[in-house]
Coordinates of C-alpha atoms in Angstrom, one line a residue:
M1 CA 57.5 -95.2 27.5
D2 CA 57.9 -93.5 23.4
D3 CA 54.6 -92.8 23.2
V4 CA 54.2 -91.0 26.1
L5 CA 57.4 -88.9 25.5
D6 CA 56.0 -88.0 21.9
I7 CA 52.7 -87.3 23.4
A8 CA 54.2 -85.4 25.8
G9 CA 56.3 -83.8 22.5
G10 CA 53.3 -83.0 20.5
I11 CA 51.4 -81.4 23.1
C12 CA 54.7 -78.8 23.8
L13 CA 55.0 -78.6 20.8
V14 CA 52.0 -77.8 19.8
L15 CA 51.7 -75.1 22.5
G16 CA 54.5 -73.4 21.9
A17 CA 52.6 -73.0 18.3
V18 CA 49.8 -71.0 19.9
F19 CA 51.9 -69.0 22.2
I20 CA 53.9 -67.6 20.0
M21 CA 50.9 -67.5 16.8
L22 CA 49.0 -65.1 19.9
A23 CA 52.0 -63.0 20.2
G24 CA 51.6 -62.1 16.8
I25 CA 48.1 -62.0 16.9
G26 CA 48.4 -59.5 20.3
A27 CA 51.3 -57.6 19.1
V28 CA 49.0 -56.6 16.2
R29 CA 45.8 -56.0 18.5
F30 CA 46.9 -53.7 20.8
D31 CA 47.2 -49.9 20.3
D32 CA 49.5 -48.7 22.3
T33 CA 53.3 -48.9 21.8
Y34 CA 54.1 -51.3 24.8
A35 CA 51.6 -53.4 25.2
R36 CA 52.3 -54.0 22.1
M37 CA 56.0 -55.4 22.6
H38 CA 54.7 -56.5 25.8
A39 CA 52.8 -59.2 23.7
A40 CA 55.3 -59.5 20.9
A41 CA 58.3 -60.5 23.9
K42 CA 56.5 -62.3 27.1
A43 CA 54.5 -64.7 24.7
P44 CA 56.8 -66.1 22.2
A45 CA 59.4 -67.1 25.0
L46 CA 57.5 -69.2 26.4
G47 CA 56.6 -70.4 23.0
V48 CA 59.9 -70.9 22.3
L49 CA 61.4 -72.5 26.3
L50 CA 57.7 -75.0 24.9
I51 CA 58.9 -75.6 21.8
G52 CA 62.6 -76.7 22.6
V53 CA 61.3 -78.6 25.3
G54 CA 59.1 -80.6 22.6
T55 CA 61.6 -80.9 20.5
A56 CA 63.3 -82.3 22.9
L57 CA 61.3 -84.7 24.0
T58 CA 60.3 -85.8 20.7
I59 CA 64.1 -86.2 18.7
R60 CA 65.6 -87.7 22.0
T61 CA 68.8 -87.7 21.2
T62 CA 71.7 -86.4 22.7
P63 CA 72.5 -83.6 20.6
A64 CA 69.1 -82.8 19.5
V65 CA 68.3 -81.8 23.4
I66 CA 71.9 -79.8 23.9
V67 CA 70.6 -77.5 21.1
S68 CA 67.0 -76.9 21.6
L69 CA 68.0 -76.4 24.7
L70 CA 70.6 -73.7 23.5
V71 CA 68.4 -72.4 21.3
V72 CA 65.7 -71.9 24.0
A73 CA 68.5 -70.5 26.6
L74 CA 69.6 -67.8 23.3
Q75 CA 66.3 -67.0 22.4
L76 CA 65.2 -66.0 26.4
I77 CA 68.6 -64.0 26.0
A78 CA 68.1 -62.1 22.9
G79 CA 64.9 -61.4 23.3
T80 CA 64.9 -60.3 26.9
V81 CA 68.1 -57.8 25.6
G82 CA 65.7 -56.7 22.6
T83 CA 63.0 -55.8 24.3
H84 CA 64.6 -53.9 27.2
I85 CA 66.6 -52.1 23.7
M86 CA 63.3 -50.9 22.0
G87 CA 61.0 -49.8 25.3
R88 CA 64.1 -47.9 26.3
S89 CA 64.4 -46.8 22.4
V90 CA 60.6 -46.2 22.0
Y91 CA 60.0 -44.4 25.2
R92 CA 63.3 -41.3 24.5
F93 CA 62.8 -40.7 21.3
I94 CA 59.5 -41.8 20.2
R95 CA 56.3 -42.0 22.0
P96 CA 55.5 -41.3 26.7
P97 CA 54.3 -44.0 27.9
M98 CA 50.1 -43.8 29.4
P99 CA 49.3 -41.5 32.4
G100 CA 50.9 -42.1 36.2
P101 CA 53.4 -42.6 38.0
D102 CA 56.9 -42.3 35.5
E103 CA 59.4 -44.0 37.7
L104 CA 62.0 -43.7 35.2
A105 CA 61.7 -41.0 34.2
R106 CA 62.8 -40.3 38.1
D107 CA 65.7 -42.6 38.0
E108 CA 67.6 -40.7 34.9
A109 CA 66.7 -37.2 37.0
E110 CA 68.3 -38.5 40.0
T111 CA 71.3 -40.2 37.7
E112 CA 71.5 -36.9 36.0
G113 CA 72.5 -34.8 39.1
D114 CA 75.0 -37.2 40.1

């Protein structure tokens, strides 16, 4: 049973590293600021989750599992909040979004009218 958990943990670790690597490549290769933010936020979240699961499966001690879950939870919270703040700043001060419906501007106009 230990061998199966070690193999599953190793697979999770490798997949997590691949997702984080692809996110880095996407953040460099995409042209639009919003696409870069998407690549820099979504894939690393899954990568950190997989690395945390892989670490917990490989080490298999209670403190390691608790620390691994805590790191994953904090990373998911911090990544989500950070991406939201970065996107809002880019929208307001740097670059308008691509052509199409701008729902955020409509919502902000409705809120300012109150």
